[in-house]
Amino acid sequence: MNIRQLVSFARVAQLGSFAAAAKALHATQSTISTRIRELETTWGVELFDRSPHGLQLTAKGEEILPWARQIIALSERISFHLGEPEAITGLLRMGVAGRIAHTWLPRLIAAIRARYPRVRFEIRLGLTAPLLQMVRSGELDIAFAGAPITDPTLEAVSLGHDEFVWMASPGLEIPEERTLTPADLAHYPIVGLSQASPHHPAIAQWFGAAGVEYSPLISCSDMGVAAKLIAAGLGVGLLHRASHRNEVLAGLLTVLDTAPAFPRLEFVAVHQRGNTSPLVTAVALLAAELSDFPRETMPLT
């Protein structure tokens, strides 16, 4: 028995097929199959039921899997803490929300490379909901996305809170000195964010607290696209203040004064709870250190 065999076993159990495990581990499918057969021969048990309907863990496989994961985790911790950072290798699969990707992500990658120069990166840009699903399934090691995180199988490290404000095109001729309530905003066409965005429930809750139904005319999966539609005069919408400062200064967008003010939104680094490598944990803490989002004292929810 060796660590590579255990890693192959755990990854096949996680992803549900030899092909998916081979892709994730950068090995051939025959290599993964051989490692599993060697484990089964060593232990004298079948780990998987290879039925026409798919690959399923046997009862013995279910029993052994938690121990295998513990051994893998201990091995990784020993290697990580005894080895030099320059010797740490591997592929770090990161999921990133657009707000982070377009601001301080390059600084984070540079810092990781400076500390762990032999680590390689695979970066996926996306919305929070699909990114979290990829962390759950093991397709991603870590995601930098919007809170709240309610899944008990995931662990979140706060990256700070960011400011979002309601904006519109000056062409809508909304007086800048006017304070708008959710009911006032509902009289205008709203350019909203898709339901996969972590901001969608926060926006709906903001309107709902005032007894107003949130019913956007347009829903976008990308805030940059939403900003262009808003600047074109197609409606009002919630945008990140700092990211669109230049458009405000150029007179393409105007910031609306609202009561109540929209609450700051939290971003987090998310990874699997309990089965995370020391490298992933270190990267989550490094991201929290380098994030330029303001800190608030409110706890994660």
GROMACS .gro file of N, CA and C in nm, residues 96-226:
model
  393
   96VAL      N    1  -1.293   3.162  -0.908
   96VAL     CA    2  -1.285   3.303  -0.869
   96VAL      C    3  -1.406   3.380  -0.920
   97ALA      N    4  -1.468   3.457  -0.831
   97ALA     CA    5  -1.575   3.547  -0.870
   97ALA      C    6  -1.516   3.665  -0.948
   98GLY      N    7  -1.596   3.720  -1.038
   98GLY     CA    8  -1.547   3.827  -1.125
   98GLY      C    9  -1.492   3.946  -1.051
   99ARG      N   10  -1.556   3.986  -0.941
   99ARG     CA   11  -1.512   4.102  -0.864
   99ARG      C   12  -1.368   4.086  -0.818
  100ILE      N   13  -1.332   3.966  -0.775
  100ILE     CA   14  -1.196   3.940  -0.728
  100ILE      C   15  -1.101   3.923  -0.846
  101ALA      N   16  -1.148   3.854  -0.949
  101ALA     CA   17  -1.063   3.826  -1.066
  101ALA      C   18  -1.012   3.954  -1.130
  102HIS      N   19  -1.095   4.058  -1.130
  102HIS     CA   20  -1.060   4.181  -1.199
  102HIS      C   21  -0.991   4.283  -1.108
  103THR      N   22  -0.963   4.245  -0.983
  103THR     CA   23  -0.897   4.340  -0.892
  103THR      C   24  -0.769   4.279  -0.835
  104TRP      N   25  -0.777   4.209  -0.723
  104TRP     CA   26  -0.653   4.170  -0.655
  104TRP      C   27  -0.609   4.025  -0.679
  105LEU      N   28  -0.674   3.952  -0.770
  105LEU     CA   29  -0.630   3.815  -0.800
  105LEU      C   30  -0.486   3.809  -0.850
  106PRO      N   31  -0.442   3.896  -0.943
  106PRO     CA   32  -0.302   3.889  -0.987
  106PRO      C   33  -0.203   3.903  -0.872
  107ARG      N   34  -0.236   3.988  -0.775
  107ARG     CA   35  -0.148   4.005  -0.660
  107ARG      C   36  -0.142   3.877  -0.576
  108LEU      N   37  -0.254   3.809  -0.562
  108LEU     CA   38  -0.257   3.683  -0.488
  108LEU      C   39  -0.175   3.576  -0.558
  109ILE      N   40  -0.192   3.563  -0.690
  109ILE     CA   41  -0.116   3.462  -0.765
  109ILE      C   42   0.034   3.489  -0.754
  110ALA      N   43   0.073   3.617  -0.764
  110ALA     CA   44   0.214   3.652  -0.752
  110ALA      C   45   0.269   3.614  -0.614
  111ALA      N   46   0.189   3.636  -0.510
  111ALA     CA   47   0.233   3.603  -0.374
  111ALA      C   48   0.246   3.452  -0.355
  112ILE      N   49   0.151   3.376  -0.410
  112ILE     CA   50   0.160   3.229  -0.400
  112ILE      C   51   0.283   3.179  -0.474
  113ARG      N   52   0.308   3.233  -0.592
  113ARG     CA   53   0.425   3.190  -0.672
  113ARG      C   54   0.555   3.224  -0.600
  114ALA      N   55   0.558   3.339  -0.533
  114ALA     CA   56   0.680   3.377  -0.462
  114ALA      C   57   0.707   3.281  -0.346
  115ARG      N   58   0.602   3.233  -0.283
  115ARG     CA   59   0.617   3.144  -0.168
  115ARG      C   60   0.631   2.997  -0.209
  116TYR      N   61   0.555   2.958  -0.313
  116TYR     CA   62   0.554   2.819  -0.360
  116TYR      C   63   0.579   2.818  -0.511
  117PRO      N   64   0.702   2.838  -0.554
  117PRO     CA   65   0.730   2.859  -0.697
  117PRO      C   66   0.701   2.739  -0.787
  118ARG      N   67   0.688   2.619  -0.730
  118ARG     CA   68   0.666   2.500  -0.813
  118ARG      C   69   0.518   2.462  -0.823
  119VAL      N   70   0.431   2.540  -0.761
  119VAL     CA   71   0.287   2.513  -0.769
  119VAL      C   72   0.232   2.568  -0.901
  120ARG      N   73   0.148   2.489  -0.967
  120ARG     CA   74   0.082   2.531  -1.091
  120ARG      C   75  -0.063   2.568  -1.061
  121PHE      N   76  -0.123   2.644  -1.153
  121PHE     CA   77  -0.257   2.698  -1.128
  121PHE      C   78  -0.354   2.663  -1.240
  122GLU      N   79  -0.477   2.637  -1.201
  122GLU     CA   80  -0.588   2.627  -1.296
  122GLU      C   81  -0.698   2.717  -1.240
  123ILE      N   82  -0.736   2.821  -1.315
  123ILE     CA   83  -0.829   2.922  -1.264
  123ILE      C   84  -0.957   2.920  -1.346
  124ARG      N   85  -1.069   2.914  -1.276
  124ARG     CA   86  -1.200   2.920  -1.342
  124ARG      C   87  -1.276   3.041  -1.290
  125LEU      N   88  -1.327   3.121  -1.382
  125LEU     CA   89  -1.408   3.237  -1.347
  125LEU      C   90  -1.554   3.196  -1.347
  126GLY      N   91  -1.629   3.237  -1.245
  126GLY     CA   92  -1.770   3.198  -1.242
  126GLY      C   93  -1.848   3.264  -1.132
  127LEU      N   94  -1.977   3.232  -1.127
  127LEU     CA   95  -2.065   3.279  -1.022
  127LEU      C   96  -2.054   3.188  -0.900
  128THR      N   97  -2.098   3.239  -0.786
  128THR     CA   98  -2.078   3.169  -0.660
  128THR      C   99  -2.140   3.029  -0.659
  129ALA      N  100  -2.266   3.016  -0.699
  129ALA     CA  101  -2.334   2.886  -0.688
  129ALA      C  102  -2.262   2.774  -0.762
  130PRO      N  103  -2.228   2.792  -0.890
  130PRO     CA  104  -2.155   2.683  -0.958
  130PRO      C  105  -2.014   2.662  -0.903
  131LEU      N  106  -1.949   2.768  -0.856
  131LEU     CA  107  -1.816   2.752  -0.799
  131LEU      C  108  -1.821   2.667  -0.672
  132LEU      N  109  -1.921   2.692  -0.587
  132LEU     CA  110  -1.934   2.614  -0.465
  132LEU      C  111  -1.963   2.468  -0.496
  133GLN      N  112  -2.043   2.443  -0.598
  133GLN     CA  113  -2.072   2.305  -0.636
  133GLN      C  114  -1.945   2.234  -0.682
  134MET      N  115  -1.857   2.306  -0.751
  134MET     CA  116  -1.732   2.245  -0.797
  134MET      C  117  -1.637   2.219  -0.680
  135VAL      N  118  -1.644   2.302  -0.575
  135VAL     CA  119  -1.566   2.273  -0.454
  135VAL      C  120  -1.620   2.148  -0.387
  136ARG      N  121  -1.752   2.136  -0.377
  136ARG     CA  122  -1.813   2.018  -0.315
  136ARG      C  123  -1.774   1.890  -0.388
  137SER      N  124  -1.776   1.895  -0.521
  137SER     CA  125  -1.750   1.775  -0.601
  137SER      C  126  -1.602   1.742  -0.613
  138GLY      N  127  -1.516   1.835  -0.571
  138GLY     CA  128  -1.373   1.811  -0.582
  138GLY      C  129  -1.312   1.860  -0.712
  139GLU      N  130  -1.393   1.924  -0.799
  139GLU     CA  131  -1.338   1.979  -0.923
  139GLU      C  132  -1.250   2.100  -0.896
  140LEU      N  133  -1.278   2.171  -0.786
  140LEU     CA  134  -1.196   2.284  -0.744
  140LEU      C  135  -1.143   2.258  -0.603
  141ASP      N  136  -1.022   2.307  -0.576
  141ASP     CA  137  -0.966   2.297  -0.442
  141ASP      C  138  -1.015   2.410  -0.353
  142ILE      N  139  -1.036   2.527  -0.413
  142ILE     CA  140  -1.074   2.645  -0.336
  142ILE      C  141  -1.148   2.742  -0.428
  143ALA      N  142  -1.239   2.818  -0.370
  143ALA     CA  143  -1.311   2.920  -0.446
  143ALA      C  144  -1.312   3.050  -0.368
  144PHE      N  145  -1.300   3.159  -0.439
  144PHE     CA  146  -1.309   3.292  -0.381
  144PHE      C  147  -1.439   3.352  -0.432
  145ALA      N  148  -1.537   3.363  -0.344
  145ALA     CA  149  -1.672   3.393  -0.390
  145ALA      C  150  -1.748   3.470  -0.282
  146GLY      N  151  -1.877   3.491  -0.310
  146GLY     CA  152  -1.960   3.568  -0.218
  146GLY      C  153  -2.019   3.483  -0.107
  147ALA      N  154  -2.038   3.546   0.008
  147ALA     CA  155  -2.105   3.482   0.122
  147ALA      C  156  -2.255   3.511   0.111
  148PRO      N  157  -2.339   3.446   0.195
  148PRO     CA  158  -2.303   3.353   0.302
  148PRO      C  159  -2.285   3.210   0.252
  149ILE      N  160  -2.210   3.132   0.329
  149ILE     CA  161  -2.189   2.991   0.301
  149ILE      C  162  -2.260   2.911   0.410
  150THR      N  163  -2.363   2.839   0.373
  150THR     CA  164  -2.444   2.767   0.472
  150THR      C  165  -2.419   2.617   0.472
  151ASP      N  166  -2.344   2.566   0.376
  151ASP     CA  167  -2.318   2.423   0.365
  151ASP      C  168  -2.219   2.380   0.473
  152PRO      N  169  -2.257   2.289   0.564
  152PRO     CA  170  -2.167   2.248   0.672
  152PRO      C  171  -2.046   2.170   0.625
  153THR      N  172  -2.047   2.122   0.500
  153THR     CA  173  -1.931   2.048   0.449
  153THR      C  174  -1.822   2.142   0.397
  154LEU      N  175  -1.851   2.272   0.394
  154LEU     CA  176  -1.756   2.370   0.344
  154LEU      C  177  -1.708   2.460   0.456
  155GLU      N  178  -1.584   2.501   0.446
  155GLU     CA  179  -1.526   2.594   0.544
  155GLU      C  180  -1.494   2.725   0.474
  156ALA      N  181  -1.526   2.837   0.538
  156ALA     CA  182  -1.509   2.969   0.477
  156ALA      C  183  -1.419   3.057   0.562
  157VAL      N  184  -1.330   3.129   0.495
  157VAL     CA  185  -1.243   3.228   0.559
  157VAL      C  186  -1.282   3.364   0.503
  158SER      N  187  -1.314   3.457   0.590
  158SER     CA  188  -1.361   3.587   0.544
  158SER      C  189  -1.251   3.665   0.473
  159LEU      N  190  -1.287   3.725   0.360
  159LEU     CA  191  -1.195   3.810   0.285
  159LEU      C  192  -1.231   3.957   0.300
  160GLY      N  193  -1.334   3.985   0.380
  160GLY     CA  194  -1.377   4.123   0.399
  160GLY      C  195  -1.510   4.151   0.333
  161HIS      N  196  -1.557   4.274   0.351
  161HIS     CA  197  -1.686   4.317   0.298
  161HIS      C  198  -1.665   4.428   0.196
  162ASP      N  199  -1.743   4.422   0.088
  162ASP     CA  200  -1.727   4.519  -0.020
  162ASP      C  201  -1.854   4.603  -0.035
  163GLU      N  202  -1.836   4.725  -0.086
  163GLU     CA  203  -1.947   4.820  -0.094
  163GLU      C  204  -2.013   4.819  -0.233
  164PHE      N  205  -2.143   4.802  -0.232
  164PHE     CA  206  -2.223   4.808  -0.354
  164PHE      C  207  -2.328   4.918  -0.338
  165VAL      N  208  -2.354   4.991  -0.446
  165VAL     CA  209  -2.451   5.100  -0.442
  165VAL      C  210  -2.541   5.093  -0.565
  166TRP      N  211  -2.655   5.157  -0.554
  166TRP     CA  212  -2.746   5.166  -0.668
  166TRP      C  213  -2.699   5.276  -0.762
  167MET      N  214  -2.698   5.246  -0.890
  167MET     CA  215  -2.653   5.342  -0.991
  167MET      C  216  -2.753   5.348  -1.105
  168ALA      N  217  -2.744   5.457  -1.180
  168ALA     CA  218  -2.830   5.476  -1.297
  168ALA      C  219  -2.758   5.564  -1.397
  169SER      N  220  -2.809   5.568  -1.518
  169SER     CA  221  -2.758   5.661  -1.618
  169SER      C  222  -2.813   5.800  -1.589
  170PRO      N  223  -2.730   5.904  -1.603
  170PRO     CA  224  -2.783   6.041  -1.589
  170PRO      C  225  -2.901   6.066  -1.682
  171GLY      N  226  -2.908   5.989  -1.791
  171GLY     CA  227  -3.017   6.006  -1.886
  171GLY      C  228  -3.154   5.976  -1.828
  172LEU      N  229  -3.160   5.900  -1.717
  172LEU     CA  230  -3.288   5.874  -1.653
  172LEU      C  231  -3.338   5.994  -1.574
  173GLU      N  232  -3.248   6.092  -1.555
  173GLU     CA  233  -3.283   6.219  -1.491
  173GLU      C  234  -3.342   6.198  -1.351
  174ILE      N  235  -3.278   6.111  -1.275
  174ILE     CA  236  -3.315   6.095  -1.134
  174ILE      C  237  -3.238   6.199  -1.054
  175PRO      N  238  -3.304   6.290  -0.985
  175PRO     CA  239  -3.232   6.395  -0.911
  175PRO      C  240  -3.132   6.337  -0.812
  176GLU      N  241  -3.006   6.384  -0.818
  176GLU     CA  242  -2.902   6.330  -0.730
  176GLU      C  243  -2.931   6.357  -0.583
  177GLU      N  244  -3.002   6.467  -0.555
  177GLU     CA  245  -3.028   6.503  -0.416
  177GLU      C  246  -3.145   6.424  -0.357
  178ARG      N  247  -3.214   6.347  -0.438
  178ARG     CA  248  -3.330   6.272  -0.391
  178ARG      C  249  -3.286   6.142  -0.324
  179THR      N  250  -3.344   6.113  -0.209
  179THR     CA  251  -3.319   5.986  -0.142
  179THR      C  252  -3.428   5.888  -0.181
  180LEU      N  253  -3.388   5.774  -0.235
  180LEU     CA  254  -3.482   5.677  -0.289
  180LEU      C  255  -3.501   5.559  -0.195
  181THR      N  256  -3.624   5.518  -0.179
  181THR     CA  257  -3.656   5.398  -0.102
  181THR      C  258  -3.666   5.280  -0.199
  182PRO      N  259  -3.669   5.157  -0.147
  182PRO     CA  260  -3.692   5.043  -0.238
  182PRO      C  261  -3.819   5.059  -0.321
  183ALA      N  262  -3.923   5.116  -0.261
  183ALA     CA  263  -4.047   5.137  -0.336
  183ALA      C  264  -4.026   5.236  -0.451
  184ASP      N  265  -3.943   5.338  -0.427
  184ASP     CA  266  -3.913   5.434  -0.534
  184ASP      C  267  -3.839   5.366  -0.649
  185LEU      N  268  -3.739   5.285  -0.614
  185LEU     CA  269  -3.659   5.218  -0.717
  185LEU      C  270  -3.745   5.122  -0.800
  186ALA      N  271  -3.844   5.062  -0.736
  186ALA     CA  272  -3.929   4.965  -0.805
  186ALA      C  273  -4.010   5.027  -0.918
  187HIS      N  274  -4.020   5.160  -0.918
  187HIS     CA  275  -4.092   5.228  -1.027
  187HIS      C  276  -4.007   5.238  -1.153
  188TYR      N  277  -3.877   5.209  -1.141
  188TYR     CA  278  -3.787   5.214  -1.257
  188TYR      C  279  -3.759   5.072  -1.305
  189PRO      N  280  -3.723   5.055  -1.433
  189PRO     CA  281  -3.675   4.923  -1.477
  189PRO      C  282  -3.548   4.887  -1.400
  190ILE      N  283  -3.540   4.764  -1.355
  190ILE     CA  284  -3.424   4.721  -1.276
  190ILE      C  285  -3.341   4.622  -1.357
  191VAL      N  286  -3.211   4.651  -1.365
  191VAL     CA  287  -3.115   4.558  -1.424
  191VAL      C  288  -3.054   4.480  -1.308
  192GLY      N  289  -3.092   4.353  -1.295
  192GLY     CA  290  -3.050   4.274  -1.181
  192GLY      C  291  -2.945   4.171  -1.216
  193LEU      N  292  -2.908   4.094  -1.115
  193LEU     CA  293  -2.809   3.987  -1.131
  193LEU      C  294  -2.880   3.852  -1.125
  194SER      N  295  -2.825   3.754  -1.191
  194SER     CA  296  -2.889   3.623  -1.200
  194SER      C  297  -2.899   3.558  -1.063
  195GLN      N  298  -2.985   3.456  -1.053
  195GLN     CA  299  -3.006   3.389  -0.925
  195GLN      C  300  -2.883   3.314  -0.878
  196ALA      N  301  -2.790   3.285  -0.967
  196ALA     CA  302  -2.666   3.217  -0.927
  196ALA      C  303  -2.570   3.313  -0.857
  197SER      N  304  -2.597   3.443  -0.866
  197SER     CA  305  -2.512   3.542  -0.800
  197SER      C  306  -2.542   3.544  -0.651
  198PRO      N  307  -2.439   3.557  -0.565
  198PRO     CA  308  -2.464   3.566  -0.421
  198PRO      C  309  -2.537   3.694  -0.384
  199HIS      N  310  -2.535   3.793  -0.474
  199HIS     CA  311  -2.600   3.921  -0.445
  199HIS      C  312  -2.751   3.914  -0.466
  200HIS      N  313  -2.797   3.818  -0.546
  200HIS     CA  314  -2.940   3.812  -0.579
  200HIS      C  315  -3.028   3.801  -0.454
  201PRO      N  316  -3.002   3.705  -0.362
  201PRO     CA  317  -3.088   3.698  -0.243
  201PRO      C  318  -3.076   3.820  -0.154
  202ALA      N  319  -2.957   3.883  -0.150
  202ALA     CA  320  -2.941   4.004  -0.068
  202ALA      C  321  -3.026   4.118  -0.124
  203ILE      N  322  -3.030   4.129  -0.257
  203ILE     CA  323  -3.112   4.234  -0.320
  203ILE      C  324  -3.260   4.207  -0.294
  204ALA      N  325  -3.302   4.081  -0.313
  204ALA     CA  326  -3.442   4.046  -0.290
  204ALA      C  327  -3.481   4.072  -0.145
  205GLN      N  328  -3.390   4.043  -0.053
  205GLN     CA  329  -3.417   4.066   0.089
  205GLN      C  330  -3.428   4.215   0.119
  206TRP      N  331  -3.344   4.295   0.054
  206TRP     CA  332  -3.346   4.441   0.074
  206TRP      C  333  -3.482   4.498   0.032
  207PHE      N  334  -3.531   4.455  -0.083
  207PHE     CA  335  -3.664   4.499  -0.127
  207PHE      C  336  -3.772   4.440  -0.037
  208GLY      N  337  -3.760   4.310  -0.005
  208GLY     CA  338  -3.863   4.244   0.075
  208GLY      C  339  -3.881   4.304   0.212
  209ALA      N  340  -3.771   4.351   0.274
  209ALA     CA  341  -3.780   4.413   0.406
  209ALA      C  342  -3.865   4.539   0.404
  210ALA      N  343  -3.876   4.600   0.286
  210ALA     CA  344  -3.958   4.721   0.271
  210ALA      C  345  -4.097   4.687   0.217
  211GLY      N  346  -4.127   4.557   0.207
  211GLY     CA  347  -4.257   4.516   0.157
  211GLY      C  348  -4.273   4.534   0.008
  212VAL      N  349  -4.161   4.532  -0.066
  212VAL     CA  350  -4.163   4.554  -0.210
  212VAL      C  351  -4.114   4.428  -0.280
  213GLU      N  352  -4.182   4.386  -0.385
  213GLU     CA  353  -4.139   4.269  -0.461
  213GLU      C  354  -4.023   4.307  -0.553
  214TYR      N  355  -3.920   4.225  -0.551
  214TYR     CA  356  -3.804   4.247  -0.640
  214TYR      C  357  -3.831   4.177  -0.772
  215SER      N  358  -3.848   4.255  -0.877
  215SER     CA  359  -3.882   4.199  -1.008
  215SER      C  360  -3.800   4.267  -1.117
  216PRO      N  361  -3.675   4.222  -1.139
  216PRO     CA  362  -3.590   4.288  -1.238
  216PRO      C  363  -3.641   4.269  -1.380
  217LEU      N  364  -3.626   4.373  -1.460
  217LEU     CA  365  -3.661   4.365  -1.601
  217LEU      C  366  -3.559   4.279  -1.676
  218ILE      N  367  -3.431   4.295  -1.639
  218ILE     CA  368  -3.321   4.223  -1.702
  218ILE      C  369  -3.236   4.159  -1.593
  219SER      N  370  -3.200   4.032  -1.611
  219SER     CA  371  -3.109   3.965  -1.518
  219SER      C  372  -2.982   3.927  -1.592
  220CYS      N  373  -2.868   3.959  -1.534
  220CYS     CA  374  -2.737   3.934  -1.596
  220CYS      C  375  -2.653   3.843  -1.507
  221SER      N  376  -2.573   3.760  -1.569
  221SER     CA  377  -2.480   3.677  -1.493
  221SER      C  378  -2.347   3.747  -1.473
  222ASP      N  379  -2.328   3.860  -1.539
  222ASP     CA  380  -2.201   3.933  -1.532
  222ASP      C  381  -2.230   4.078  -1.495
  223MET      N  382  -2.165   4.125  -1.386
  223MET     CA  383  -2.190   4.260  -1.340
  223MET      C  384  -2.137   4.364  -1.438
  224GLY      N  385  -2.032   4.331  -1.513
  224GLY     CA  386  -1.980   4.423  -1.613
  224GLY      C  387  -2.082   4.450  -1.723
  225VAL      N  388  -2.152   4.344  -1.765
  225VAL     CA  389  -2.258   4.360  -1.865
  225VAL      C  390  -2.372   4.442  -1.807
  226ALA      N  391  -2.408   4.414  -1.682
  226ALA     CA  392  -2.514   4.491  -1.617
  226ALA      C  393  -2.479   4.638  -1.614
   0.00000   0.00000   0.00000
